[in-house]
CSV table of C-alpha atoms and ligand atoms in Angstrom, one decimal:
chain,number,residue,atom,x,y,z
A,1,MET,CA,52.8,-173.2,-78.0
A,2,ALA,CA,49.9,-170.8,-78.9
A,3,GLN,CA,49.2,-170.4,-75.2
A,4,ALA,CA,52.7,-169.1,-74.5
A,5,GLN,CA,52.1,-166.5,-77.1
A,6,THR,CA,49.7,-164.5,-74.9
A,7,LYS,CA,51.0,-165.1,-71.4
A,8,ALA,CA,50.8,-161.9,-69.3
A,9,GLU,CA,52.1,-161.2,-65.9
A,10,VAL,CA,50.1,-158.4,-64.4
A,11,ILE,CA,51.2,-156.4,-61.3
A,12,HIS,CA,48.4,-154.7,-59.4
A,13,TRP,CA,47.5,-153.7,-55.8
A,14,TRP,CA,43.9,-154.9,-55.7
A,15,THR,CA,43.9,-157.2,-52.7
A,16,SER,CA,40.7,-156.3,-50.8
A,17,GLY,CA,37.5,-158.4,-51.1
A,18,GLY,CA,35.9,-156.1,-53.6
A,19,GLU,CA,39.1,-155.3,-55.5
A,20,SER,CA,40.0,-159.0,-56.0
A,21,ALA,CA,36.5,-159.8,-57.2
A,22,ALA,CA,36.9,-157.0,-59.7
A,23,VAL,CA,40.3,-157.9,-61.0
A,24,LYS,CA,39.1,-161.5,-61.6
A,25,GLU,CA,36.8,-160.0,-64.2
A,26,LEU,CA,39.7,-158.6,-66.1
A,27,ALA,CA,41.6,-161.9,-65.8
A,28,ASN,CA,38.6,-163.9,-66.9
A,29,ALA,CA,38.1,-161.6,-69.9
A,30,TYR,CA,41.7,-161.9,-70.9
A,31,LYS,CA,41.6,-165.7,-70.5
A,32,ALA,CA,38.4,-165.8,-72.6
A,33,ALA,CA,40.3,-163.9,-75.3
A,34,GLY,CA,42.9,-166.7,-75.3
A,35,GLY,CA,45.4,-165.3,-72.9
A,36,VAL,CA,47.2,-166.8,-69.9
A,37,TRP,CA,47.0,-164.5,-66.9
A,38,VAL,CA,49.7,-164.5,-64.2
A,39,ASP,CA,48.4,-162.5,-61.3
A,40,SER,CA,51.0,-160.5,-59.3
A,41,ALA,CA,49.0,-158.8,-56.6
A,42,ILE,CA,51.0,-156.6,-54.2
A,43,ALA,CA,49.1,-154.9,-51.4
A,44,GLY,CA,49.2,-151.1,-51.3
A,45,GLY,CA,49.5,-148.7,-54.3
A,46,GLU,CA,52.8,-147.3,-53.3
A,47,ALA,CA,54.4,-150.7,-52.9
A,48,ALA,CA,53.0,-152.1,-56.1
A,49,ARG,CA,54.1,-149.2,-58.2
A,50,ALA,CA,57.6,-149.3,-56.6
A,51,ALA,CA,57.8,-153.1,-57.3
A,52,ALA,CA,56.7,-152.6,-61.0
A,53,ILE,CA,59.3,-149.9,-61.5
A,54,ASN,CA,62.1,-151.9,-59.8
A,55,ARG,CA,61.3,-154.9,-62.0
A,56,ILE,CA,61.4,-152.7,-65.1
A,57,VAL,CA,64.7,-151.0,-64.1
A,58,GLY,CA,66.1,-154.4,-63.0
A,59,GLY,CA,65.4,-155.8,-66.5
A,60,THR,CA,62.8,-158.4,-65.5
A,61,PRO,CA,59.6,-156.4,-66.2
A,62,SER,CA,56.1,-157.7,-65.9
A,63,THR,CA,53.9,-157.6,-69.0
A,64,ALA,CA,51.7,-154.9,-67.5
A,65,ALA,CA,51.5,-152.9,-64.3
A,66,GLN,CA,48.7,-150.9,-62.6
A,67,PHE,CA,49.2,-147.2,-62.0
A,68,ASN,CA,46.7,-144.4,-61.2
A,69,THR,CA,45.4,-142.1,-63.9
A,70,SER,CA,48.0,-139.5,-63.1
A,71,LYS,CA,51.5,-138.3,-63.6
A,72,GLN,CA,52.9,-141.3,-61.8
A,73,PHE,CA,54.3,-143.0,-65.0
A,74,LEU,CA,55.6,-139.9,-66.8
A,75,ASP,CA,59.2,-140.5,-65.6
A,76,ILE,CA,59.3,-144.0,-67.0
A,77,ILE,CA,57.9,-142.8,-70.3
A,78,ASP,CA,60.6,-140.2,-70.5
A,79,ALA,CA,63.2,-142.8,-69.6
A,80,GLY,CA,62.0,-144.9,-72.6
A,81,LEU,CA,60.9,-147.7,-70.3
A,82,LEU,CA,57.4,-148.2,-71.6
A,83,ASN,CA,55.9,-149.5,-74.8
A,84,ASN,CA,53.0,-147.6,-76.3
A,85,VAL,CA,49.8,-149.3,-77.5
A,86,ASP,CA,49.1,-146.9,-80.4
A,87,GLU,CA,48.1,-149.8,-82.6
A,88,VAL,CA,45.3,-150.7,-80.3
A,89,ALA,CA,44.3,-147.2,-79.5
A,90,VAL,CA,44.0,-146.2,-83.2
A,91,LYS,CA,42.2,-149.5,-84.2
A,92,ASP,CA,39.7,-149.2,-81.3
A,93,GLY,CA,39.2,-145.4,-81.6
A,94,TRP,CA,40.3,-144.4,-78.1
A,95,ASP,CA,40.2,-140.7,-79.0
A,96,LYS,CA,36.4,-140.8,-79.4
A,97,MET,CA,35.9,-143.4,-76.7
A,98,PHE,CA,37.5,-141.8,-73.6
A,99,PRO,CA,36.7,-138.5,-71.8
A,100,ALA,CA,39.3,-135.7,-72.2
A,101,PRO,CA,40.8,-135.9,-68.7
A,102,ILE,CA,41.5,-139.6,-69.1
A,103,LEU,CA,43.0,-139.1,-72.6
A,104,ASN,CA,45.2,-136.3,-71.3
A,105,ALA,CA,46.7,-138.6,-68.7
A,106,ILE,CA,47.5,-141.5,-71.1
A,107,LYS,CA,48.3,-139.8,-74.4
A,108,ILE,CA,51.8,-138.3,-74.1
A,109,LYS,CA,53.5,-136.6,-77.1
A,110,GLY,CA,50.9,-138.2,-79.3
A,111,HIS,CA,51.5,-141.8,-78.1
A,112,TYR,CA,49.2,-143.9,-75.9
A,113,TYR,CA,51.3,-145.3,-73.0
A,114,ALA,CA,48.5,-146.8,-70.8
A,115,VAL,CA,45.2,-148.4,-71.1
A,116,PRO,CA,42.6,-146.8,-68.8
A,117,VAL,CA,40.2,-149.3,-67.1
A,118,ASN,CA,37.8,-147.2,-65.0
A,119,ILE,CA,36.8,-143.8,-63.7
A,120,HIS,CA,36.8,-143.6,-59.9
A,121,MET,CA,35.7,-140.6,-58.0
A,122,GLY,CA,38.1,-140.2,-55.1
A,123,ALA,CA,35.9,-138.4,-52.6
A,124,TRP,CA,32.4,-139.9,-52.0
A,125,PHE,CA,30.7,-139.9,-48.7
A,126,TRP,CA,29.5,-143.4,-47.7
A,127,TYR,CA,27.1,-143.9,-44.7
A,128,SER,CA,25.4,-146.6,-42.8
A,129,LYS,CA,21.6,-146.2,-42.9
A,130,ALA,CA,21.3,-148.1,-39.6
A,131,ALA,CA,23.8,-145.7,-38.0
A,132,PHE,CA,22.0,-142.7,-39.3
A,133,THR,CA,18.7,-144.0,-38.0
A,134,LYS,CA,20.3,-144.8,-34.6
A,135,ALA,CA,21.7,-141.2,-34.4
A,136,GLY,CA,18.5,-139.6,-35.6
A,137,ILE,CA,20.0,-138.2,-38.8
A,138,ALA,CA,17.1,-137.7,-41.2
A,139,ALA,CA,18.9,-136.4,-44.3
A,140,GLU,CA,22.3,-136.5,-46.0
A,141,PRO,CA,24.4,-133.5,-44.9
A,142,LYS,CA,24.3,-130.7,-47.6
A,143,THR,CA,27.0,-128.5,-46.1
A,144,PRO,CA,30.1,-128.8,-44.0
A,145,ASP,CA,28.2,-127.5,-41.0
A,146,GLU,CA,25.5,-130.1,-41.5
A,147,PHE,CA,28.3,-132.7,-41.8
A,148,PHE,CA,29.7,-131.7,-38.5
A,149,ALA,CA,26.2,-131.7,-36.9
A,150,ALA,CA,25.7,-135.3,-38.2
A,151,LEU,CA,29.2,-136.3,-36.8
A,152,ASP,CA,28.1,-134.9,-33.4
A,153,LYS,CA,24.9,-136.9,-33.5
A,154,LEU,CA,26.8,-140.1,-34.4
A,155,LYS,CA,29.2,-139.4,-31.5
A,156,ALA,CA,26.3,-138.9,-29.1
A,157,ALA,CA,24.8,-142.2,-30.3
A,158,GLY,CA,28.0,-143.9,-29.2
A,159,LEU,CA,29.0,-144.7,-32.8
A,160,VAL,CA,32.3,-144.1,-34.6
A,161,PRO,CA,31.3,-140.9,-36.4
A,162,LEU,CA,33.9,-141.0,-39.1
A,163,ALA,CA,35.6,-144.3,-40.2
A,164,GLN,CA,39.2,-143.4,-41.2
A,165,GLY,CA,42.2,-145.5,-42.1
A,166,GLY,CA,45.2,-144.0,-40.4
A,167,GLN,CA,47.7,-144.3,-43.3
A,168,PRO,CA,49.4,-141.4,-45.1
A,169,TRP,CA,47.7,-141.9,-48.5
A,170,GLN,CA,44.3,-142.1,-46.8
A,171,GLU,CA,44.9,-138.9,-44.8
A,172,LYS,CA,46.0,-137.2,-48.0
A,173,LEU,CA,42.8,-138.4,-49.8
A,174,LEU,CA,40.7,-137.1,-46.9
A,175,PHE,CA,42.4,-133.7,-47.1
A,176,ASP,CA,42.0,-133.5,-50.9
A,177,GLY,CA,38.3,-134.5,-50.7
A,178,TRP,CA,37.8,-132.0,-47.9
A,179,LEU,CA,39.6,-129.2,-49.8
A,180,ALA,CA,37.3,-129.8,-52.8
A,181,HIS,CA,34.1,-130.3,-50.9
A,182,ALA,CA,34.5,-127.7,-48.1
A,183,GLY,CA,36.9,-125.3,-49.9
A,184,GLY,CA,35.4,-125.5,-53.4
A,185,SER,CA,36.8,-126.2,-56.9
A,186,GLU,CA,38.4,-122.8,-57.3
A,187,LEU,CA,40.5,-123.0,-54.1
A,188,TYR,CA,41.5,-126.6,-55.0
A,189,LEU,CA,42.5,-125.6,-58.6
A,190,LYS,CA,44.4,-122.5,-57.5
A,191,PHE,CA,46.4,-124.7,-55.2
A,192,TYR,CA,46.9,-127.9,-57.2
A,193,ARG,CA,46.6,-126.7,-60.9
A,194,ASP,CA,48.1,-123.2,-60.6
A,195,ARG,CA,50.4,-124.3,-57.8
A,196,ASP,CA,50.0,-120.9,-56.3
A,197,ALA,CA,52.0,-120.8,-53.0
A,198,ALA,CA,50.1,-117.8,-51.8
A,199,THR,CA,46.9,-119.8,-51.9
A,200,ALA,CA,48.3,-122.2,-49.3
A,201,GLN,CA,48.8,-119.3,-46.9
A,202,SER,CA,45.4,-117.6,-47.6
A,203,PRO,CA,42.8,-117.4,-44.9
A,204,ALA,CA,40.5,-119.6,-47.0
A,205,PHE,CA,43.1,-122.4,-47.2
A,206,LYS,CA,44.0,-122.1,-43.5
A,207,ALA,CA,40.3,-122.4,-42.7
A,208,ILE,CA,40.2,-125.6,-44.6
A,209,LEU,CA,43.3,-126.9,-42.7
A,210,THR,CA,41.5,-126.0,-39.5
A,211,SER,CA,38.2,-127.7,-40.3
A,212,PHE,CA,40.1,-130.7,-41.8
A,213,LYS,CA,41.9,-131.1,-38.4
A,214,ARG,CA,38.5,-130.8,-36.7
A,215,LEU,CA,37.6,-134.1,-38.4
A,216,LYS,CA,40.2,-135.8,-36.3
A,217,GLY,CA,38.0,-135.5,-33.3
A,218,TYR,CA,35.5,-137.8,-34.9
A,219,VAL,CA,37.9,-140.6,-35.7
A,220,ASP,CA,38.3,-143.6,-33.3
A,221,ALA,CA,41.5,-144.6,-31.5
A,222,GLY,CA,41.8,-147.7,-33.7
A,223,SER,CA,42.4,-145.6,-36.8
A,224,PRO,CA,46.2,-145.6,-37.0
A,225,GLY,CA,47.4,-148.2,-39.5
A,226,ARG,CA,43.9,-149.3,-40.5
A,227,ASN,CA,43.5,-150.4,-44.1
A,228,TRP,CA,40.9,-148.4,-46.1
A,229,ASN,CA,38.6,-151.4,-46.6
A,230,ASP,CA,38.7,-152.2,-42.8
A,231,ALA,CA,37.4,-148.6,-42.3
A,232,THR,CA,34.7,-149.4,-44.9
A,233,SER,CA,33.8,-152.5,-42.9
A,234,LEU,CA,33.0,-150.3,-39.9
A,235,VAL,CA,30.3,-148.6,-42.0
A,236,ILE,CA,29.1,-151.9,-43.5
A,237,ASN,CA,28.6,-153.3,-39.9
A,238,GLY,CA,26.9,-150.1,-38.7
A,239,LYS,CA,29.7,-149.5,-36.1
A,240,ALA,CA,30.6,-146.2,-37.9
A,241,GLY,CA,28.4,-143.6,-39.5
A,242,MET,CA,30.4,-142.3,-42.4
A,243,GLN,CA,33.5,-142.6,-44.5
A,244,LEU,CA,35.0,-140.2,-47.0
A,245,MET,CA,36.6,-142.5,-49.6
A,246,GLY,CA,36.8,-143.2,-53.2
A,247,ASP,CA,34.1,-145.3,-54.8
A,248,TRP,CA,36.3,-148.4,-54.7
A,249,ALA,CA,34.7,-148.6,-51.3
A,250,LYS,CA,31.4,-149.6,-53.1
A,251,GLY,CA,33.2,-152.8,-54.1
A,252,GLU,CA,33.4,-153.7,-50.4
A,253,PHE,CA,29.7,-153.0,-49.8
A,254,GLN,CA,28.8,-155.1,-52.8
A,255,ASN,CA,31.2,-157.9,-51.6
A,256,ALA,CA,29.3,-157.8,-48.3
A,257,LYS,CA,26.1,-158.2,-50.3
A,258,GLN,CA,24.8,-154.8,-49.4
A,259,THR,CA,22.7,-152.7,-51.8
A,260,ALA,CA,23.2,-149.0,-52.4
A,261,GLY,CA,20.1,-147.1,-51.1
A,262,LYS,CA,19.1,-150.0,-48.8
A,263,GLU,CA,21.8,-150.8,-46.2
A,264,TYR,CA,24.1,-147.9,-47.2
A,265,GLY,CA,23.9,-144.5,-48.8
A,266,CYS,CA,26.3,-142.4,-50.8
A,267,PHE,CA,26.6,-138.8,-51.8
A,268,PRO,CA,29.3,-137.3,-54.0
A,269,GLY,CA,29.7,-134.0,-52.0
A,270,PHE,CA,27.6,-131.2,-50.5
A,271,GLY,CA,24.8,-129.9,-52.6
A,272,PRO,CA,23.8,-130.3,-56.3
A,273,LYS,CA,26.9,-128.7,-57.8
A,274,SER,CA,29.6,-130.4,-55.7
A,275,PRO,CA,32.9,-131.1,-57.5
A,276,TYR,CA,33.5,-134.6,-58.8
A,277,ILE,CA,37.2,-135.6,-58.4
A,278,ILE,CA,38.0,-137.7,-61.4
A,279,ALA,CA,40.5,-140.5,-60.6
A,280,GLY,CA,41.0,-144.1,-61.7
A,281,ASP,CA,43.4,-146.8,-62.8
A,282,VAL,CA,45.4,-147.6,-65.9
A,283,PHE,CA,47.8,-150.3,-66.9
A,284,VAL,CA,51.2,-149.5,-68.4
A,285,PHE,CA,53.2,-151.8,-70.6
A,286,PRO,CA,56.9,-152.1,-69.8
A,287,LYS,CA,59.3,-151.9,-72.8
A,288,THR,CA,59.9,-155.2,-74.5
A,289,SER,CA,60.9,-156.3,-78.0
A,290,ASP,CA,59.6,-159.8,-77.4
A,291,PRO,CA,56.9,-160.3,-80.0
A,292,ALA,CA,54.9,-162.6,-77.7
A,293,GLN,CA,54.9,-160.0,-74.9
A,294,ILE,CA,53.9,-157.3,-77.3
A,295,LYS,CA,51.1,-159.4,-78.5
A,296,ALA,CA,50.0,-160.1,-74.9
A,297,GLN,CA,50.2,-156.3,-74.2
A,298,HIS,CA,48.0,-155.5,-77.1
A,299,LEU,CA,45.5,-158.3,-76.2
A,300,LEU,CA,45.4,-156.9,-72.6
A,301,ALA,CA,44.8,-153.3,-73.9
A,302,SER,CA,42.0,-154.3,-76.3
A,303,THR,CA,40.3,-156.8,-73.9
A,304,PHE,CA,40.2,-154.4,-70.9
A,305,THR,CA,38.2,-151.8,-72.9
A,306,THR,CA,35.5,-153.9,-74.5
A,307,PRO,CA,32.0,-152.9,-73.4
A,308,ALA,CA,31.4,-156.4,-71.8
A,309,THR,CA,34.6,-156.3,-69.8
A,310,GLN,CA,34.0,-152.7,-68.8
A,311,VAL,CA,30.6,-153.5,-67.3
A,312,ALA,CA,31.7,-156.7,-65.6
A,313,PHE,CA,34.8,-155.2,-64.1
A,314,ASN,CA,33.3,-151.8,-63.1
A,315,ASN,CA,30.2,-153.4,-61.5
A,316,LYS,CA,32.5,-155.2,-59.0
A,317,LYS,CA,35.1,-152.4,-58.7
A,318,GLY,CA,32.7,-149.6,-57.7
A,319,SER,CA,33.9,-147.4,-60.5
A,320,ILE,CA,32.2,-146.3,-63.7
A,321,PRO,CA,33.1,-147.5,-67.2
A,322,ILE,CA,35.9,-145.7,-69.0
A,323,ARG,CA,34.0,-145.5,-72.2
A,324,THR,CA,30.9,-143.3,-72.6
A,325,ASP,CA,29.1,-145.7,-75.0
A,326,VAL,CA,28.5,-148.5,-72.5
A,327,ASP,CA,25.0,-149.5,-71.4
A,328,ALA,CA,25.3,-148.8,-67.6
A,329,LYS,CA,21.5,-148.9,-66.9
A,330,GLY,CA,22.0,-152.0,-64.7
A,331,MET,CA,24.6,-150.4,-62.5
A,332,ASP,CA,23.8,-149.5,-58.9
A,333,ALA,CA,22.2,-146.3,-57.6
A,334,CYS,CA,25.5,-144.7,-56.7
A,335,ALA,CA,27.0,-145.4,-60.1
A,336,GLN,CA,23.9,-143.8,-61.6
A,337,ILE,CA,24.5,-140.6,-59.6
A,338,GLY,CA,28.1,-140.7,-60.8
A,339,LEU,CA,27.2,-141.2,-64.4
A,340,GLN,CA,24.8,-138.2,-64.2
A,341,VAL,CA,27.5,-136.0,-62.7
A,342,MET,CA,30.0,-137.1,-65.4
A,343,LYS,CA,27.7,-135.5,-68.0
A,344,ASP,CA,28.3,-132.1,-66.4
A,345,SER,CA,32.0,-131.3,-67.1
A,346,SER,CA,31.7,-128.1,-65.1
A,347,ARG,CA,31.8,-130.3,-62.0
A,348,HIS,CA,34.9,-132.3,-63.0
A,349,LEU,CA,38.0,-131.9,-61.0
A,350,PRO,CA,41.2,-133.7,-61.9
A,351,ASN,CA,42.5,-135.7,-58.9
A,352,SER,CA,45.6,-134.0,-57.4
A,353,GLU,CA,48.0,-136.7,-58.9
A,354,MET,CA,46.9,-135.6,-62.4
A,355,LEU,CA,48.1,-132.1,-61.6
A,356,VAL,CA,51.3,-132.5,-59.6
A,357,THR,CA,54.3,-134.8,-60.0
A,358,PRO,CA,54.7,-137.8,-57.7
A,359,ASP,CA,57.5,-135.9,-55.8
A,360,VAL,CA,55.2,-133.0,-55.0
A,361,ALA,CA,52.4,-135.3,-54.2
A,362,GLY,CA,54.7,-137.2,-51.8
A,363,ALA,CA,55.9,-134.1,-50.1
A,364,LEU,CA,52.3,-132.8,-49.6
A,365,GLN,CA,51.3,-136.3,-48.3
A,366,ASP,CA,54.1,-136.1,-45.7
A,367,ILE,CA,53.0,-132.6,-44.6
A,368,ILE,CA,49.3,-133.6,-44.3
A,369,THR,CA,50.2,-136.8,-42.3
A,370,LYS,CA,52.4,-134.8,-39.9
A,371,PHE,CA,49.7,-132.1,-39.5
A,372,TRP,CA,46.9,-134.8,-38.9
A,373,ASN,CA,49.0,-136.8,-36.4
A,374,THR,CA,50.8,-134.0,-34.4
A,375,ASN,CA,49.8,-130.7,-32.8
A,376,GLN,CA,51.6,-128.8,-35.6
A,377,SER,CA,50.0,-125.4,-36.0
A,378,VAL,CA,47.8,-124.5,-39.1
A,379,ASP,CA,50.3,-121.7,-39.9
A,380,ASP,CA,53.3,-124.0,-39.9
A,381,ALA,CA,51.4,-126.6,-42.0
A,382,ALA,CA,50.3,-123.9,-44.5
A,383,LYS,CA,53.8,-122.6,-44.8
A,384,ALA,CA,55.1,-126.1,-45.5
A,385,MET,CA,52.4,-126.7,-48.1
A,386,ALA,CA,53.2,-123.4,-49.8
A,387,ALA,CA,56.9,-124.4,-50.1
A,388,ALA,CA,56.0,-128.0,-51.3
A,389,ILE,CA,53.5,-127.0,-54.0
A,390,LYS,CA,56.2,-125.0,-55.8
A,391,GLY,CA,58.0,-128.3,-56.2
B,1,LIG,C1,43.4,-146.4,-55.6
B,1,LIG,C2,43.0,-147.1,-56.9
B,1,LIG,C3,41.7,-147.8,-56.6
B,1,LIG,C4,41.6,-148.5,-55.3
B,1,LIG,C5,42.4,-147.8,-54.2
B,1,LIG,C6,42.6,-148.6,-52.9
B,1,LIG,O1,44.6,-145.7,-55.9
B,1,LIG,O2,42.7,-146.2,-57.9
B,1,LIG,O3,41.5,-148.8,-57.7
B,1,LIG,O4,41.8,-149.8,-55.4
B,1,LIG,O5,43.6,-147.3,-54.6
B,1,LIG,O6,43.4,-149.7,-53.1
């Protein structure tokens, strides 16, 4: 009977090699704490979040469900559909444990409605050392111009210059990363934080749309529909030179037994002060009055944030620990770069879904995907983004 007390069904979208190796660390920690883990993996973030919400609204909620560190779950908080985990947050001292951007996303009106499990950076550059050697690229690009020069060398060497998955969320991620890295934090924040429509029609923003679309010329014909981790595999196998992707991609390199700094390299942007787009994952806890489910929810929340679970999970996930008091010395070379950058809050950028609602994010994603996949003009795309950012 005791076992039934802590049975937890957990909905998540971690289905790639690296992701499933990582989520097993969360499951193992929960089982070691006396829990029974029921794994409900649903491929694709949008599909998993929709399934979790449908189960909640339909009255058969899971015990917990993955969302991004974002505004994605504010509506279901407002609708009274989530439990908070204040009891765990206060007992474990979350206010002192988590960085401000993470706390801002999970603590709503003084209550803690989600447990954060990692800090991902959504826009790293990953590259194959073998591909760079074959293309005669001696150093990591430090500017957008150097980046395009490297893409040209990779093309001339007969390699896929830029590995890209042709799915709307990946095209949006590529745009956001390019806006931050090539446009700079100020332009990014004026658009996403200030939601300034005029910014979207400014020459600087249009220049970013233009250079973003230029990237399309370096992507292979097999890109449409490709999953993000299959794009990462092209870099792992040396068939592609680079990929702009969140550091969940590192989980795939690790799953392929490759070592950062040996078979592959990583850089978090152009130059020593590049912006660091803070992203990540949380688990929310659907409303229930069942004492056994509430007990399971609290056990999940406390188990996921222990130092030991944090190191074991993040090592496999490619992210960095959510708490700043974890001994991360043993983490890989890319994580060490990320941990260093995390100490400089002037470089932190909230990911766009921390700044705009899911509706606005979805509208912008549709605009970016149309712009990327058709011959729509920069002016028309800019006009559409100006209208969409006003929400
Ligand atoms: C992101 C999530 C990551 C990663 C990625 C691809 O939204 O934060 O954990 O797994 O999706 O599935």
